[in-house]
Amino acid sequence: MPGVSVAPSPVLEFSHRYGPHLNKPILIYLRVAGSLTPMPIRESDSILSVKLKIQADRGFFVRNQKLFFDGRELARNNSCVRDYGVADGDVLHLVLRLSDLQAITVRTACGKEYEFHVERSRKVAYVKRQIVRKGRGSVDLENQELVCDCEELEDQRLIHDICRKNGDAVIHLLVRKSAKVRPQTVDKHFEVVIDASDFNELAGVVGEHQSWDLLKPNIIESRPLPKDFLLEPFIVNREIELPFVLKELIESTIQGLERGNEPIRSPEGSGGAYLMQDFSGLEYVSVFKPIDEEPMAVNNPRGLPLSLDGQGMKKGTRVGEGALREVAAYILDHPVVHNSEKGFAGVPPTVMVRCMHREFNYPEGYEYTSKNFKIGSLQMFVKNIGSCEDMGPRAFPMDEVHKISVLDIRLANADRHAGNILISRDGEDGRVVLIPIDHGYCLPENFEDCTFEWLYWPQAQQPYSPETMDYIKSLDAEQDIQLLKFHGWDLPVECARTLRISTMLLKKGVERGLTPFAIGSMMCRESPSKESVIERIVKEAEESVLPGASEGSFLESVSVLMDHYLDALSNEGH
Ligand SMILES: Nc1ncnc2c1ncn2[C@@H]1O[C@H](COP(=O)(O)OP(=O)(O)OP(=O)(O)O)[C@@H](O)[C@H]1O
């Protein structure tokens, strides 16, 4: 398991920056999974040092921790707790992102061994299907029994529960009719040993491999068809014809649900994000994020407190609007080549849907009635080898980083941390491709919480390529606002203003040959209490126009001030 990947320098930096008089000890409380633990810290402690303390006391790695206070994520590791207004007696909420994979080994008496990993949030039924797949038909789905400690495991049991109950648990695979079972433990993995004395009989006299193919079961026909779910596109404007890629996304998700392949809640993230399975139950096809399960929403499954004023986890966003923003990011990610399915930054295809399924979070219980409909975003699942948290940034191609920077600057993304960029490999040479996900905090009403992880990557210091510059020049915020309106989201005036100002900044910065770092830095605060340059520009522009002045005059004033700041920056040689 990876350890702390952050250099300790910010902690040292903080103890130097704050004198002993500002280093007051305070007692805060940590709420994690329902329990409250007191924790002595100092006001000037950085968020990182608090996380390191939690790691030392509780064993949760820093990278798996997300801390929340007063409806806000303490996202900046370098900032100190006082910057976030944390004081004596306050309660911090800790949300954990835990590694979810459990290794499983299946060994036959003939010495054949198969290894695979399943998420702990999977059910026993899924493990059975994996065994069938790995065994290429030597074991059929109908004739399997998984037994642990002499107890037969029901299909609906979660692997997580079995691990928790049994520690170094062994799952015994029983093949009815023809196999005996010999349990064995290998480290912390499950080991399933099949002593199938009459394996040959099962496999046929002509040898294992041939007969496996002959015995391959028809998984699909053997599954019952549940009737208690619903999934359909949620389209406001009837003039809109869903593009093929989105129709297909919805269709393949429905097929998976019809086969009984239930949604699986992702162990990562602070809201409810459900991984939707395909027809075969062996692949994920989409990710559903219902709005009532967003962080601080009424049915959030992570125990985050309800928002009291409706404000979302990032400043300038509202609880329940995450799905709108997810879909908006896809719509605005215009392709370079007209009509191409892939947008410039590669935001996975995303559509608004209505869905109900018993696996979602229904604290009052589930019934198949329209009151249980959940509205949310359905996004194409992209196969990946991890996120940018798992790899050093030097491995990322420059244009991949630049495309994400363009998206984030345009949309004033308030949640671009490394975990929200997935990594996949493309083509024969296995080129690294970055996939931006999680755009629920784009287009906020103000710039207060803009954070861009890529700002500190070396690629951000390099100028944009001519192709990227051409793309940026082609952007038009007014058209974007109209496009979103056509799709049913009439942007609130503050969010439209954000889009206009960010697009203006990106275009003006590029005209002056500024790097993503130089432009992006203007949008991000150095610390939670220090306004960013863009915030100063907005404030000065507001002060320079008469009360009641039109949005046009205000933007004109922003443009003049922005030129002034950018020219100063260009003269400094950025
Ligand atoms: N399109 C996708 N393709 C593949 N995996 C995805 C996709 N979208 C989300 N995931 C997986 O689901 C997890 C949770 O999704 P996401 O980060 O969007 O949820 P969230 O609750 O908004 O998270 P956060 O706390 O970071 O805001 C991600 O960490 C990722 O592993």
Coordinates of C-alpha atoms in Angstrom, one line a residue, residues 100-464:
D100 CA -11.1 -1.7 -2.0
L101 CA -9.4 -4.5 -3.8
Q102 CA -9.3 -8.0 -2.3
A103 CA -7.1 -10.6 -3.9
I104 CA -8.7 -14.0 -4.5
T105 CA -6.9 -17.1 -5.5
V106 CA -8.7 -20.1 -6.9
R107 CA -6.7 -23.3 -7.2
T108 CA -7.9 -26.6 -8.6
A109 CA -6.7 -30.0 -7.4
C110 CA -5.1 -30.4 -10.8
G111 CA -2.8 -27.5 -9.7
K112 CA -4.4 -24.9 -11.8
E113 CA -4.4 -21.5 -10.1
Y114 CA -6.2 -18.3 -11.0
E115 CA -5.8 -15.0 -9.4
F116 CA -8.0 -12.0 -9.6
H117 CA -9.0 -9.0 -7.6
V118 CA -12.5 -8.0 -6.7
E119 CA -13.7 -4.8 -4.9
R120 CA -14.8 -5.5 -1.4
S121 CA -18.1 -3.7 -2.2
R122 CA -18.9 -6.6 -4.6
K123 CA -21.3 -9.3 -3.6
V124 CA -20.8 -13.0 -3.5
A125 CA -22.8 -13.4 -6.7
Y126 CA -20.1 -11.4 -8.5
V127 CA -17.3 -13.5 -7.1
K128 CA -19.1 -16.6 -8.4
R129 CA -19.3 -15.1 -11.9
Q130 CA -15.6 -14.2 -11.8
I131 CA -14.8 -17.8 -10.9
V132 CA -16.9 -19.1 -13.8
R133 CA -15.1 -16.7 -16.1
K134 CA -11.7 -17.6 -14.8
G135 CA -12.4 -21.3 -15.0
R136 CA -13.6 -20.9 -18.5
G137 CA -16.7 -22.9 -17.8
S138 CA -15.2 -25.7 -15.6
V139 CA -17.5 -24.5 -12.9
D140 CA -21.0 -23.4 -13.7
L141 CA -22.9 -20.7 -12.0
E142 CA -25.8 -22.8 -10.9
N143 CA -23.7 -25.4 -9.2
Q144 CA -21.5 -23.3 -7.1
E145 CA -21.7 -22.8 -3.3
L146 CA -19.3 -20.5 -1.6
V147 CA -18.9 -21.5 2.0
C148 CA -17.0 -19.7 4.7
D149 CA -16.5 -21.2 8.2
C150 CA -19.0 -23.9 7.3
E151 CA -21.6 -21.2 6.5
E152 CA -22.9 -21.0 3.0
L153 CA -22.6 -17.4 1.7
E154 CA -25.7 -16.0 0.1
D155 CA -25.4 -14.3 -3.2
Q156 CA -26.3 -10.9 -1.7
R157 CA -23.5 -11.0 1.0
L158 CA -20.8 -8.3 0.6
I159 CA -17.2 -9.3 0.4
H160 CA -16.5 -6.5 2.7
D161 CA -18.6 -8.1 5.4
I162 CA -16.9 -11.4 5.0
C163 CA -13.5 -9.9 5.3
R164 CA -14.5 -7.9 8.4
K165 CA -16.0 -11.0 10.1
N166 CA -13.2 -13.4 9.2
G167 CA -10.0 -11.4 9.0
D168 CA -7.8 -13.9 7.2
A169 CA -10.9 -15.5 5.8
V170 CA -11.0 -18.5 3.5
I171 CA -13.9 -18.9 1.1
H172 CA -14.5 -22.6 0.3
L173 CA -15.8 -23.2 -3.2
L174 CA -18.1 -26.1 -3.3
V175 CA -18.9 -27.6 -6.7
R176 CA -22.0 -29.6 -6.0
K177 CA -22.1 -33.2 -7.4
S178 CA -18.5 -33.6 -8.2
A179 CA -16.0 -31.8 -6.0
K180 CA -14.7 -31.9 -2.5
V181 CA -13.2 -28.9 -0.9
R182 CA -10.0 -28.3 1.0
P183 CA -9.6 -24.9 2.6
Q184 CA -6.3 -23.2 2.9
T185 CA -5.0 -19.8 3.9
V186 CA -2.4 -17.8 2.0
D187 CA -1.4 -14.6 3.7
K188 CA -4.5 -12.4 3.8
H189 CA -5.9 -13.6 0.5
F190 CA -8.9 -15.9 0.1
E191 CA -7.8 -19.2 -1.2
V192 CA -10.3 -21.4 -2.8
V193 CA -9.1 -25.0 -3.2
I194 CA -11.1 -27.4 -5.2
D195 CA -10.2 -31.0 -4.6
A196 CA -12.2 -32.3 -7.6
S197 CA -11.3 -36.0 -7.7
D198 CA -13.7 -36.5 -10.5
F199 CA -12.7 -33.3 -12.3
N200 CA -12.0 -35.4 -15.3
E201 CA -15.5 -36.6 -15.2
L202 CA -16.7 -33.0 -15.0
A203 CA -14.3 -32.0 -17.7
G204 CA -14.7 -35.0 -19.9
V205 CA -12.2 -37.6 -20.7
V206 CA -10.5 -35.8 -23.4
G207 CA -8.7 -33.3 -21.1
E208 CA -9.5 -30.2 -19.2
H209 CA -9.2 -27.5 -21.7
Q210 CA -11.3 -28.9 -24.4
S211 CA -14.1 -29.9 -22.1
W212 CA -14.1 -26.5 -20.3
D213 CA -15.2 -24.9 -23.5
L214 CA -17.9 -27.6 -24.0
L215 CA -19.2 -27.0 -20.4
K216 CA -19.2 -23.2 -20.7
P217 CA -22.5 -22.2 -19.0
N218 CA -24.9 -19.7 -20.4
I219 CA -24.7 -17.1 -17.6
I220 CA -27.1 -14.7 -19.2
E221 CA -30.0 -17.1 -19.6
S222 CA -29.7 -18.4 -16.1
R223 CA -30.3 -15.0 -14.4
P224 CA -33.6 -13.9 -13.1
L225 CA -34.9 -10.6 -14.5
P226 CA -35.6 -8.1 -11.8
K227 CA -38.4 -5.7 -12.4
D228 CA -37.9 -3.2 -9.6
F229 CA -35.6 -0.6 -11.2
L230 CA -35.9 2.1 -13.8
L231 CA -33.5 4.2 -15.8
E232 CA -34.3 6.7 -18.4
P233 CA -32.8 9.9 -19.8
F234 CA -34.0 13.1 -18.2
I235 CA -34.3 15.6 -21.1
V236 CA -35.9 19.0 -20.5
N237 CA -35.8 20.2 -24.1
R238 CA -37.7 17.9 -26.4
E239 CA -36.0 19.3 -29.4
I240 CA -32.8 17.5 -28.3
E241 CA -32.0 14.2 -30.0
L242 CA -29.6 12.3 -27.7
P243 CA -26.4 11.5 -29.5
F244 CA -25.7 7.9 -30.3
V245 CA -23.0 7.5 -27.7
L246 CA -25.3 8.6 -24.9
K247 CA -28.2 6.4 -26.2
E248 CA -25.8 3.5 -26.1
L249 CA -24.5 4.4 -22.7
I250 CA -28.0 4.3 -21.3
E251 CA -28.9 1.2 -23.2
S252 CA -25.9 -0.8 -22.0
T253 CA -26.5 0.3 -18.4
I254 CA -30.2 -0.8 -18.6
Q255 CA -29.1 -4.2 -20.0
G256 CA -26.8 -4.7 -17.0
L257 CA -29.6 -3.8 -14.6
E258 CA -32.0 -6.1 -16.4
R259 CA -29.6 -9.0 -15.9
G260 CA -29.6 -8.3 -12.2
N261 CA -26.1 -6.8 -12.2
E262 CA -26.7 -4.3 -9.5
P263 CA -25.1 -0.9 -9.1
I264 CA -22.0 -0.9 -6.8
R265 CA -21.3 2.1 -4.7
S266 CA -17.7 3.4 -5.2
P267 CA -15.7 3.3 -2.0
E268 CA -14.1 6.5 -3.2
G269 CA -15.5 10.0 -3.2
S270 CA -17.5 11.9 -0.7
G271 CA -20.9 11.5 -2.3
G272 CA -22.8 8.5 -3.6
A273 CA -21.2 7.4 -6.9
Y274 CA -22.5 4.1 -8.3
L275 CA -20.5 1.9 -10.7
M276 CA -23.1 0.4 -13.1
Q277 CA -22.3 -3.0 -14.6
D278 CA -22.8 -4.2 -18.1
F279 CA -24.8 -7.1 -19.5
S280 CA -22.2 -9.7 -18.5
G281 CA -21.5 -8.4 -15.0
L282 CA -17.8 -8.4 -15.8
E283 CA -17.3 -4.7 -16.8
Y284 CA -18.5 -1.4 -15.6
V285 CA -20.2 0.7 -18.2
S286 CA -21.2 3.9 -16.4
V287 CA -21.1 5.8 -13.1
F288 CA -24.3 7.2 -11.7
K289 CA -24.2 10.1 -9.2
P290 CA -27.6 11.0 -7.8
I291 CA -28.1 14.6 -6.6
D292 CA -29.7 13.6 -3.3
E293 CA -26.5 11.7 -2.3
E294 CA -24.1 14.5 -3.0
P295 CA -21.9 15.7 -0.1
M296 CA -24.1 17.5 2.4
A297 CA -27.3 16.5 0.6
V298 CA -30.1 14.8 2.4
N299 CA -29.2 11.2 1.5
N300 CA -25.4 11.4 1.5
P301 CA -24.2 7.9 2.3
R302 CA -20.9 9.2 3.8
G303 CA -22.5 10.7 6.9
L304 CA -21.5 14.3 6.0
P305 CA -23.8 16.8 7.8
L306 CA -26.6 18.5 5.9
S307 CA -25.9 21.9 4.4
L308 CA -27.8 24.4 6.5
D309 CA -27.9 27.2 3.9
G310 CA -28.0 25.1 0.7
Q311 CA -24.4 25.9 -0.2
G312 CA -22.3 23.0 -1.5
M313 CA -19.0 21.8 -0.3
K314 CA -17.2 24.3 -2.4
K315 CA -17.9 28.0 -2.2
G316 CA -20.3 29.3 -4.8
T317 CA -21.9 26.0 -5.5
R318 CA -25.3 24.6 -4.4
V319 CA -26.1 21.2 -3.0
G320 CA -28.1 19.2 -5.6
E321 CA -26.5 21.0 -8.6
G322 CA -23.6 18.6 -9.0
A323 CA -25.2 16.6 -11.9
L324 CA -26.0 19.8 -13.8
R325 CA -22.4 20.8 -13.6
E326 CA -21.2 17.3 -14.6
V327 CA -23.3 17.4 -17.7
A328 CA -22.4 21.0 -18.5
A329 CA -18.7 20.1 -18.4
Y330 CA -19.3 17.4 -21.1
I331 CA -21.5 19.7 -23.2
L332 CA -18.9 22.5 -23.1
D333 CA -15.9 20.2 -23.8
H334 CA -16.2 21.0 -27.6
P335 CA -14.4 18.6 -29.9
V336 CA -11.6 20.0 -32.0
V337 CA -13.1 18.2 -35.1
H338 CA -16.7 19.0 -35.6
N339 CA -19.1 16.2 -34.7
S340 CA -16.3 14.1 -33.2
E341 CA -17.5 12.2 -30.1
K342 CA -14.5 13.1 -28.1
G343 CA -14.2 16.5 -26.6
F344 CA -10.9 18.5 -26.5
A345 CA -10.2 17.6 -22.9
G346 CA -11.8 14.1 -23.1
V347 CA -14.6 14.6 -20.5
P348 CA -16.3 11.2 -20.6
P349 CA -19.8 11.3 -22.2
T350 CA -22.3 12.4 -19.5
V351 CA -26.1 12.7 -19.5
M352 CA -28.8 13.6 -17.0
V353 CA -31.0 10.6 -16.1
R354 CA -33.7 9.5 -13.7
C355 CA -33.0 6.2 -12.0
M356 CA -34.2 4.1 -9.2
H357 CA -32.7 0.9 -7.8
R358 CA -32.8 -0.8 -4.4
E359 CA -29.0 -0.6 -4.2
F360 CA -29.0 3.2 -3.9
N361 CA -29.2 5.0 -0.5
Y362 CA -32.8 5.0 0.7
P363 CA -32.7 5.6 4.4
E364 CA -36.5 5.1 4.6
G365 CA -36.3 1.8 2.7
Y366 CA -36.9 1.1 -0.9
E367 CA -40.1 0.6 -2.8
Y368 CA -40.6 0.6 -6.6
T369 CA -42.6 3.8 -6.7
S370 CA -42.0 7.1 -8.5
K371 CA -41.2 8.9 -5.2
N372 CA -37.9 6.9 -5.2
F373 CA -36.7 8.3 -8.5
K374 CA -33.3 9.8 -8.2
I375 CA -32.1 12.4 -10.7
G376 CA -28.4 12.4 -11.4
S377 CA -25.6 12.3 -13.9
L378 CA -24.7 9.1 -15.7
Q379 CA -21.2 9.2 -17.0
M380 CA -19.4 6.7 -19.2
F381 CA -17.0 4.5 -17.1
V382 CA -13.5 4.8 -18.5
K383 CA -11.1 1.9 -18.0
N384 CA -8.1 3.2 -16.2
I385 CA -4.9 2.2 -14.4
G386 CA -5.4 4.6 -11.5
S387 CA -5.5 8.3 -11.0
C388 CA -2.8 11.0 -11.0
E389 CA -2.5 10.4 -7.3
D390 CA -0.8 7.1 -8.1
M391 CA 1.9 8.4 -10.5
G392 CA 4.5 11.1 -10.6
P393 CA 3.4 14.0 -12.9
R394 CA 6.6 13.8 -15.1
A395 CA 5.1 10.7 -16.8
F396 CA 2.2 12.8 -18.2
P397 CA 2.5 14.1 -21.8
M398 CA 2.5 17.8 -22.0
D399 CA -0.6 18.1 -24.2
E400 CA -2.5 15.9 -21.9
V401 CA -1.8 18.2 -19.0
H402 CA -2.5 21.3 -21.1
K403 CA -5.9 20.0 -22.2
I404 CA -7.0 19.6 -18.6
S405 CA -5.7 23.1 -17.7
V406 CA -7.8 24.6 -20.5
L407 CA -10.9 22.9 -19.2
D408 CA -10.3 23.8 -15.6
I409 CA -9.5 27.5 -16.4
R410 CA -12.6 27.9 -18.6
L411 CA -14.9 26.3 -16.1
A412 CA -13.2 27.7 -13.0
N413 CA -13.1 24.2 -11.5
A414 CA -13.2 24.2 -7.7
D415 CA -12.3 20.5 -7.4
R416 CA -9.3 19.6 -9.5
H417 CA -7.3 17.3 -7.3
A418 CA -5.1 14.5 -8.6
G419 CA -7.7 11.9 -7.8
N420 CA -10.1 13.5 -10.3
I421 CA -7.9 12.8 -13.2
L422 CA -7.8 9.1 -14.3
I423 CA -5.0 7.6 -16.2
S424 CA -5.4 5.2 -19.1
R425 CA -3.1 3.9 -21.8
D426 CA -3.8 4.3 -25.5
G427 CA -2.6 2.6 -28.6
E428 CA 0.3 0.1 -29.1
D429 CA 2.8 2.3 -27.5
G430 CA 0.7 2.6 -24.3
R431 CA 0.8 6.4 -24.4
V432 CA -0.5 7.9 -21.1
V433 CA -3.9 9.6 -21.6
L434 CA -5.4 11.7 -18.8
I435 CA -9.2 11.6 -18.3
P436 CA -10.8 14.4 -16.3
I437 CA -13.7 13.3 -14.1
D438 CA -15.8 14.7 -11.3
H439 CA -16.9 18.1 -12.5
G440 CA -19.7 18.7 -9.9
Y441 CA -17.9 21.8 -8.7
C442 CA -17.4 23.6 -12.0
L443 CA -18.8 27.0 -12.9
P444 CA -19.2 28.2 -9.3
E445 CA -20.7 31.6 -8.5
N446 CA -17.4 33.0 -7.4
F447 CA -13.7 32.1 -7.7
E448 CA -13.0 31.5 -4.0
D449 CA -12.4 27.8 -4.1
C450 CA -10.7 27.3 -7.4
T451 CA -7.8 24.8 -7.1
F452 CA -5.8 23.2 -9.8
E453 CA -3.5 20.4 -8.9
W454 CA -1.7 20.6 -12.3
L455 CA -0.5 24.1 -11.4
Y456 CA 2.5 22.5 -9.7
W457 CA 3.3 20.1 -12.4
P458 CA 6.3 20.9 -14.7
Q459 CA 4.1 20.8 -17.9
A460 CA 2.2 23.8 -16.6
Q461 CA 5.3 26.0 -16.9
Q462 CA 5.5 25.4 -20.7
P463 CA 3.5 27.5 -23.2
Y464 CA 0.5 26.1 -25.0

